[in-house]
Structures are given as structure tokens and as C-alpha cells.
CSV table of C-alpha atoms in Angstrom, one decimal:
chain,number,residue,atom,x,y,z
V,483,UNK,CA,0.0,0.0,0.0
V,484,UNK,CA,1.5,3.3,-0.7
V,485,UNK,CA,2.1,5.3,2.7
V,486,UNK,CA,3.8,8.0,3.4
V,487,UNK,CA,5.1,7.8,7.1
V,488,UNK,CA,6.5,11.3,9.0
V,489,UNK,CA,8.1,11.4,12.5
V,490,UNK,CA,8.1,12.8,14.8
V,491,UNK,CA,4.3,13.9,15.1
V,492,UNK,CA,5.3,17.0,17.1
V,493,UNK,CA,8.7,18.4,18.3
V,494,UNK,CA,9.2,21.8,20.2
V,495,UNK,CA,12.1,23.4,19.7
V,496,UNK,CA,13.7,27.0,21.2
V,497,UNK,CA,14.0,29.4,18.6
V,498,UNK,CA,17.7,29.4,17.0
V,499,UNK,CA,17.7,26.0,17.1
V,500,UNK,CA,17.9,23.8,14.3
V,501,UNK,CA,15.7,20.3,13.8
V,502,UNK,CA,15.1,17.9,11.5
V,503,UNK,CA,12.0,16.1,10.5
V,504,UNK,CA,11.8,12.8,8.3
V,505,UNK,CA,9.8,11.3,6.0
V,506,UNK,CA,9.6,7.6,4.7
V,507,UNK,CA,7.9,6.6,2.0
V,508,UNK,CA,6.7,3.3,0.3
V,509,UNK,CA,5.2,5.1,-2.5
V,510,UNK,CA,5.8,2.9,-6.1
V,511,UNK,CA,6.6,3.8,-9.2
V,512,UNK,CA,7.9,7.4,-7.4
V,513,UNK,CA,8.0,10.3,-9.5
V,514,UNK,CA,8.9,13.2,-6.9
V,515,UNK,CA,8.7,14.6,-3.3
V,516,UNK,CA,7.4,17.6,-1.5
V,517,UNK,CA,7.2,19.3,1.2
V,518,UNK,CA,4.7,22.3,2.5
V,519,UNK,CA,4.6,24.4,5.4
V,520,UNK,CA,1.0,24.8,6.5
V,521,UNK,CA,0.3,27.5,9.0
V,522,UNK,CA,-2.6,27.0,11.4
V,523,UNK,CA,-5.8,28.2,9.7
V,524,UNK,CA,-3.9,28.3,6.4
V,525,UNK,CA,-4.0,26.3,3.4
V,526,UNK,CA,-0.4,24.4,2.5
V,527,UNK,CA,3.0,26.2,0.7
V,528,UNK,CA,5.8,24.6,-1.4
V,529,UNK,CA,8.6,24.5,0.2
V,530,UNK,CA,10.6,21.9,-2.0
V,531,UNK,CA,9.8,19.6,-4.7
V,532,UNK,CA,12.4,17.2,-5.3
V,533,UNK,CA,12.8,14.9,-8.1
V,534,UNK,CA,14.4,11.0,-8.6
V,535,UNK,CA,17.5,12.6,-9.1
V,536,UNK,CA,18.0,15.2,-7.1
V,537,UNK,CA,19.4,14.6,-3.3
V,538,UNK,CA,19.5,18.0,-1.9
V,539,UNK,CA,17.5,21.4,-2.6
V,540,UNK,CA,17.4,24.2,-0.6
V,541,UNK,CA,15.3,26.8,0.1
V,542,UNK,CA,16.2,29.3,2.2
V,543,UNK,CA,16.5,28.2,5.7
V,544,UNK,CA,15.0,24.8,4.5
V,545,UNK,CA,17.2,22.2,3.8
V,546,UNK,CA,15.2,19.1,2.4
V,547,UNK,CA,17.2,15.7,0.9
V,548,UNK,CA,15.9,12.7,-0.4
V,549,UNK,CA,17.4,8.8,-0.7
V,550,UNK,CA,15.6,7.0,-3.0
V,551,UNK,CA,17.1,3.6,-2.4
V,552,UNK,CA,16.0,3.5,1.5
V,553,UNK,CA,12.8,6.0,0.5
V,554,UNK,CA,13.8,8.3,3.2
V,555,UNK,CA,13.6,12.1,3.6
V,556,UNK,CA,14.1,14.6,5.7
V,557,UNK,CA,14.1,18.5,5.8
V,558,UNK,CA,16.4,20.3,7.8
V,559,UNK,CA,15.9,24.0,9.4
V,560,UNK,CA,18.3,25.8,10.4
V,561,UNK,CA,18.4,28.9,13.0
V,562,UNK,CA,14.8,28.3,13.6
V,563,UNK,CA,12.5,31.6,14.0
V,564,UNK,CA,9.1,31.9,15.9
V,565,UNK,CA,7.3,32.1,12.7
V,566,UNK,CA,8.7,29.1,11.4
V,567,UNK,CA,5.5,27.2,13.9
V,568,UNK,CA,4.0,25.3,11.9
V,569,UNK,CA,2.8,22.3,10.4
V,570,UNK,CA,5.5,20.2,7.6
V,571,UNK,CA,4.3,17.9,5.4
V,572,UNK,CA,6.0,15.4,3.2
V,573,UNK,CA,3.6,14.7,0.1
V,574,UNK,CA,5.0,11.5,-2.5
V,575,UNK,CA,3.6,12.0,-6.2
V,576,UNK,CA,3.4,8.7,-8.3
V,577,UNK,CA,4.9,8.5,-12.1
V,578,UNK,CA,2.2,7.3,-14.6
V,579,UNK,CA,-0.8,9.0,-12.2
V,580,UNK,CA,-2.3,11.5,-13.4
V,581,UNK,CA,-2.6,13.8,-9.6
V,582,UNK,CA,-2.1,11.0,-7.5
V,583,UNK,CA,-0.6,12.4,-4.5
V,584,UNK,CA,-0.1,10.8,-1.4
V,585,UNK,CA,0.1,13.1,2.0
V,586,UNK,CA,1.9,12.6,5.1
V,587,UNK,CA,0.0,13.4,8.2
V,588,UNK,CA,2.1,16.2,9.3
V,589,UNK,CA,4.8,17.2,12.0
V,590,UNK,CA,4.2,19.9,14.1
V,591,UNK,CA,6.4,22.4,15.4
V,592,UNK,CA,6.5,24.4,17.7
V,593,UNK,CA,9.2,27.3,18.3
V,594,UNK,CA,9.7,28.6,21.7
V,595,UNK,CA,11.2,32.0,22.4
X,1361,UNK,CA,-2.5,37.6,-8.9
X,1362,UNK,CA,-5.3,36.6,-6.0
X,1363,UNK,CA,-3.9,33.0,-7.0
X,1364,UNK,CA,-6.6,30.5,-5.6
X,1365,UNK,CA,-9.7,32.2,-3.9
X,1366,UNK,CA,-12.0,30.0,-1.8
X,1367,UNK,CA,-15.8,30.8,-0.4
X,1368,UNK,CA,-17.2,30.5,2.1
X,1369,UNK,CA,-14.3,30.7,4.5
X,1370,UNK,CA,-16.6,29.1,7.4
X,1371,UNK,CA,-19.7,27.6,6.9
X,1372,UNK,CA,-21.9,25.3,9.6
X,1373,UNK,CA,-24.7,22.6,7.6
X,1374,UNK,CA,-27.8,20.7,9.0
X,1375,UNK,CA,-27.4,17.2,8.3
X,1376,UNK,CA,-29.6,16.9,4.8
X,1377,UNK,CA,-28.8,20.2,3.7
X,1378,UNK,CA,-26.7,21.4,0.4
X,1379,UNK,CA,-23.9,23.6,-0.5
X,1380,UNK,CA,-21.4,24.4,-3.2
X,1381,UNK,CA,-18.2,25.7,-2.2
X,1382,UNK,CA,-16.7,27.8,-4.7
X,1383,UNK,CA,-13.0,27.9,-6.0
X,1384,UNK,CA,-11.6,30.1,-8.6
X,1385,UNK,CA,-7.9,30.8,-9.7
X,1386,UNK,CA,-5.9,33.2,-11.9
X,1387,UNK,CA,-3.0,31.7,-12.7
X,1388,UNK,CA,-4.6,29.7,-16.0
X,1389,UNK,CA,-3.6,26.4,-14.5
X,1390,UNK,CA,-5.5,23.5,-16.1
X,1391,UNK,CA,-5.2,20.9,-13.2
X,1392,UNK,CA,-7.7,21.4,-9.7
X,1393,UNK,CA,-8.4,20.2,-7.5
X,1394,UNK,CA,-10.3,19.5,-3.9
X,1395,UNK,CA,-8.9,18.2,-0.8
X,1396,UNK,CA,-10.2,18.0,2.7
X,1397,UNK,CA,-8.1,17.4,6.0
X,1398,UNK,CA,-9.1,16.1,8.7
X,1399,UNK,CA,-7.0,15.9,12.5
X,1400,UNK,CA,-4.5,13.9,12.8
X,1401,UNK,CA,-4.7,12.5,8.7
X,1402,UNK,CA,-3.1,13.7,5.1
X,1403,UNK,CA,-4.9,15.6,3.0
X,1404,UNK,CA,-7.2,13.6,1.4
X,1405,UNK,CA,-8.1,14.2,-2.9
X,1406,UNK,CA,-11.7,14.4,-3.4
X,1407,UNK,CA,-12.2,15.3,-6.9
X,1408,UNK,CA,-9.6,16.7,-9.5
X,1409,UNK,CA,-10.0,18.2,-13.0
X,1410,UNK,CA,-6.9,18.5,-15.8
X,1411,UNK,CA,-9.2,21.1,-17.7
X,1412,UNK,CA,-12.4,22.5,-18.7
X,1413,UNK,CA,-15.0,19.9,-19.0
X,1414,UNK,CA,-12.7,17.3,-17.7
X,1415,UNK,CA,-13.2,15.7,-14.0
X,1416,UNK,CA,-12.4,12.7,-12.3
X,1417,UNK,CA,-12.9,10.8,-8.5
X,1418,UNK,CA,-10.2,11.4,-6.1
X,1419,UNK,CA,-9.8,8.7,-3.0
X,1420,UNK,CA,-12.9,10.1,-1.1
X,1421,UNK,CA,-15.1,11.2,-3.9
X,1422,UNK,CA,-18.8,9.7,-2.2
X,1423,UNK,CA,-21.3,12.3,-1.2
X,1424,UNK,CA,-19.0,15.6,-3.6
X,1425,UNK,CA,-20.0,16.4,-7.4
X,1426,UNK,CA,-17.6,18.8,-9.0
X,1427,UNK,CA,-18.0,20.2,-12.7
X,1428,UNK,CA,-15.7,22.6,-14.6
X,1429,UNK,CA,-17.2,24.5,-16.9
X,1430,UNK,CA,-14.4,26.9,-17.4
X,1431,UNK,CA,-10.2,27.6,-16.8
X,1432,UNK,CA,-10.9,29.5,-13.7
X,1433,UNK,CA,-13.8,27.7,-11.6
X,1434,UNK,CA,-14.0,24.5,-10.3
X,1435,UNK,CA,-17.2,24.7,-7.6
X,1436,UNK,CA,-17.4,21.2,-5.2
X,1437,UNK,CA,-21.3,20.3,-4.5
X,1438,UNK,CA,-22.1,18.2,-1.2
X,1439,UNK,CA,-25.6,17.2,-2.3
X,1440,UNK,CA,-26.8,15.9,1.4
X,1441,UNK,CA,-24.4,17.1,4.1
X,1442,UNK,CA,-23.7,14.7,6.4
X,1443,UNK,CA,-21.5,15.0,10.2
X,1444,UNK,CA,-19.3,12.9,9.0
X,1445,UNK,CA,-17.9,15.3,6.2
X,1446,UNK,CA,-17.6,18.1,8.9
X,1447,UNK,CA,-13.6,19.1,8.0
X,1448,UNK,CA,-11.3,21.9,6.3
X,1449,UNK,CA,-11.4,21.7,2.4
X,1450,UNK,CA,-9.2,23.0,0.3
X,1451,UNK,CA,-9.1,23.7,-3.3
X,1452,UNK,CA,-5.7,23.8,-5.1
X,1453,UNK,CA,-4.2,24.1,-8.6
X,1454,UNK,CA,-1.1,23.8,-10.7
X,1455,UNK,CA,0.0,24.3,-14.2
X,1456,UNK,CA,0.1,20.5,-14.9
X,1457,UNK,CA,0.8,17.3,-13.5
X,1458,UNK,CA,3.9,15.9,-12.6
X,1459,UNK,CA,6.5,17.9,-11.0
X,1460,UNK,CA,4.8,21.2,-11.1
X,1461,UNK,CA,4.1,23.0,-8.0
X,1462,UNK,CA,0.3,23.4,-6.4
X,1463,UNK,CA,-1.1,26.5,-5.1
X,1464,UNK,CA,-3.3,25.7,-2.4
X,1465,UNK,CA,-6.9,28.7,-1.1
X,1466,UNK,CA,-7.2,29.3,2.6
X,1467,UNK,CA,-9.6,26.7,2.6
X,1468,UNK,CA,-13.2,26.1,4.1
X,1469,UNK,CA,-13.9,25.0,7.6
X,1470,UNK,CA,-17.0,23.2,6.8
X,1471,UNK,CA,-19.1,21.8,10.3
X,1472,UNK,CA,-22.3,19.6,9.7
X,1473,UNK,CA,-24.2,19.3,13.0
């Protein structure tokens, strides 16, 4: 079945920290990864999408990589700010699906001054 | 750009009753398409469209109708709200499929009581 699996469900952090949150996937055939930031009461934003051949992008702050041999992920943030409180989500698209996208259920963070 | 506009932003249903949420964007992106989230799950795709005229079931597409009668619309119908679809929708869009990025509205919190 294809899951997409993200730990840890919630993490607080103080602010200037950094963190990292992983994904694992078991989506097949795999055709790329995301992630978003959704702020609470927000619809989702793009932070990264990240195709089969790509192991690191960057935006920003936001450091995301990708292993496709162990289907693992993670996204990094560095120097972490107050408004970086949020909601991340790793999303897996399929190759050969037309808009088949399979969502993580979230990590939330939390930045403490 | 507005990018995706949503409407209602809150809305509370008797079971039995109908809505349409509405959905617009200005970016002339072909694909659509509806999600809802609910606590503690991934998004969930409803219904999507890849252009006018065209529509298709998502993973949760029982008690929704969508049409898309032009570029920019793309209204979702619940023809007899029931509690259980009581959740956040949003409505998204992209340029295509694939590895292109999706905007996502502010969303609908939808209650049924």
C-alpha cells in the first residue's frame, strides 16, 4: 500500500535552534517529493519539490534531501524563528498518475522564544 | 494575482442540507483540485479536474460532485451534508501534472451538525 510515514508527530524546539523532520515513503513507481509548510488556519505552501534525481535542494533556511534507495527524507531548518511554527508535510507523487498524491499526516512544530 | 480564492471561509450545515463551495484561480492552470483534511490524517483528494470539461474521482469522492465548466472555476457540491464530512477543504491548482508546483486557497472549515 502506498504510505507516506513522518516522525516525529510533534517536536518543540527553542527558537535558534535547528531540527530535523523525516519522511519515509513506500510510494511505487515514485516520480517526486514535496514538502509544504501549513500555518494553522492556512491552506499548505511549497517549500521543496524534489525529483528521482536530485538529493538535496534548498530553500532558504529549509534544507530538504531525499534517498531514494531506503525512500527516506528529511528536511532540515536551520536557526529556527518563531514564525517558522508550523505544520510540515512530506507529500509523494506517483509516475504514470495522473494527480495521484499521497500526503503525510504532518509534523508539528513548535518554536519557543 | 489573487492566485486561488475560496468561499465561504466558514460555513456550519444541518445534516440533509446542500452547499457548493466555490473555487476560482488566476494563474490559467489546467489541473484542480479538492482536498479535505481532517485531524491527525493527510490531505485527502476528493475530486480533481486536468481542464475545462474534464473531471475525475479522487480517494474520497462519495457524497461531492464537481463540474468545470471553465479555466478558472471549479465549484465542489455536497448534495446531502452529512456530520461525517464536517472538515477543512481546500481547493488547489497547478500548471500540470507531474513535478509542477500546487497552489493551495485558505480553505473552508466546513461543520455539519
Amino acid at each position: 500500500k502506498n504510505q507516506v510515514e513522518q516522525s516525529p508527530q510533534s517536536l518543540i524546539i527553542l527558537e535558534g535552534k535547528n531540527c530535523t523532520l523525516q519522511c519515509n515513503y513506500t510510494v511505487s513507481p515514485f516520480s517526486n517529493l514535496r514538502w509544504y509548510k501549513q500555518d494553522t488556519g492556512r491552506g499548505p505552501v511549497s517549500l521543496t519539490i524534489m525529483t528521482f534525481s536530485e538529493n538535496t535542494k534548498s530553500n532558504g533556511r529549509y534544507t530538504a534531501t531525499l534517498d531514494a534507495d531506503t525512500k527516506q527524507s528529511s528536511l532540515h531548518i536551520t536557526a529556527s524563528q518563531l514564525s517558522d511554527s508550523a505544520s510540515y508535510i512530506c507529500v509523494v507523487s506517483q509516475m504514470d498518475s495522473n494527480y495521484q498524491l499521497i500526503w503525510g499526516a504532518g509534523t508539528k512544530l513548535i518554536i519557543k522564544p | 494575482n489573487a492566485g486561488v480564492t475560496q468561499t465561504p471561509k466558514f460555513q456550519v450545515l444541518k445534516t440533509g442540507q446542500s452547499m457548493t463551495l466555490q473555487c476560482a484561480q488566476d494563474m490559467n492552470h489546467e489541473y484542480m483540485s479538492w482536498y479535505r483534511q481532517d485531524p491527525g490524517m493527510g490531505l485527502r483528494l476528493i475530486h480533481y479536474s486536468v481542464g475545462a470539461g474534464i473531471t475525475d474521482q479522487g480517494e474520497v469522492p462519495n457524497g461531492y460532485n464537481v463540474s468545470r465548466s471553465t479555466t478558472e472555476d471549479f465549484p465542489l457540491r455536497l448534495l446531502s451534508a452529512a456530520p461525517s464530512q464536517t472538515s477543512v477543504y481546500f481547493c488547489a491548482s497547478s500548471l500540470a501534472g507531474g513535478n509542477y508546483e500546487q497552489y493551495f486557497g485558505p480553505g473552508t472549515r466546513l461543520t455539519v451538525t
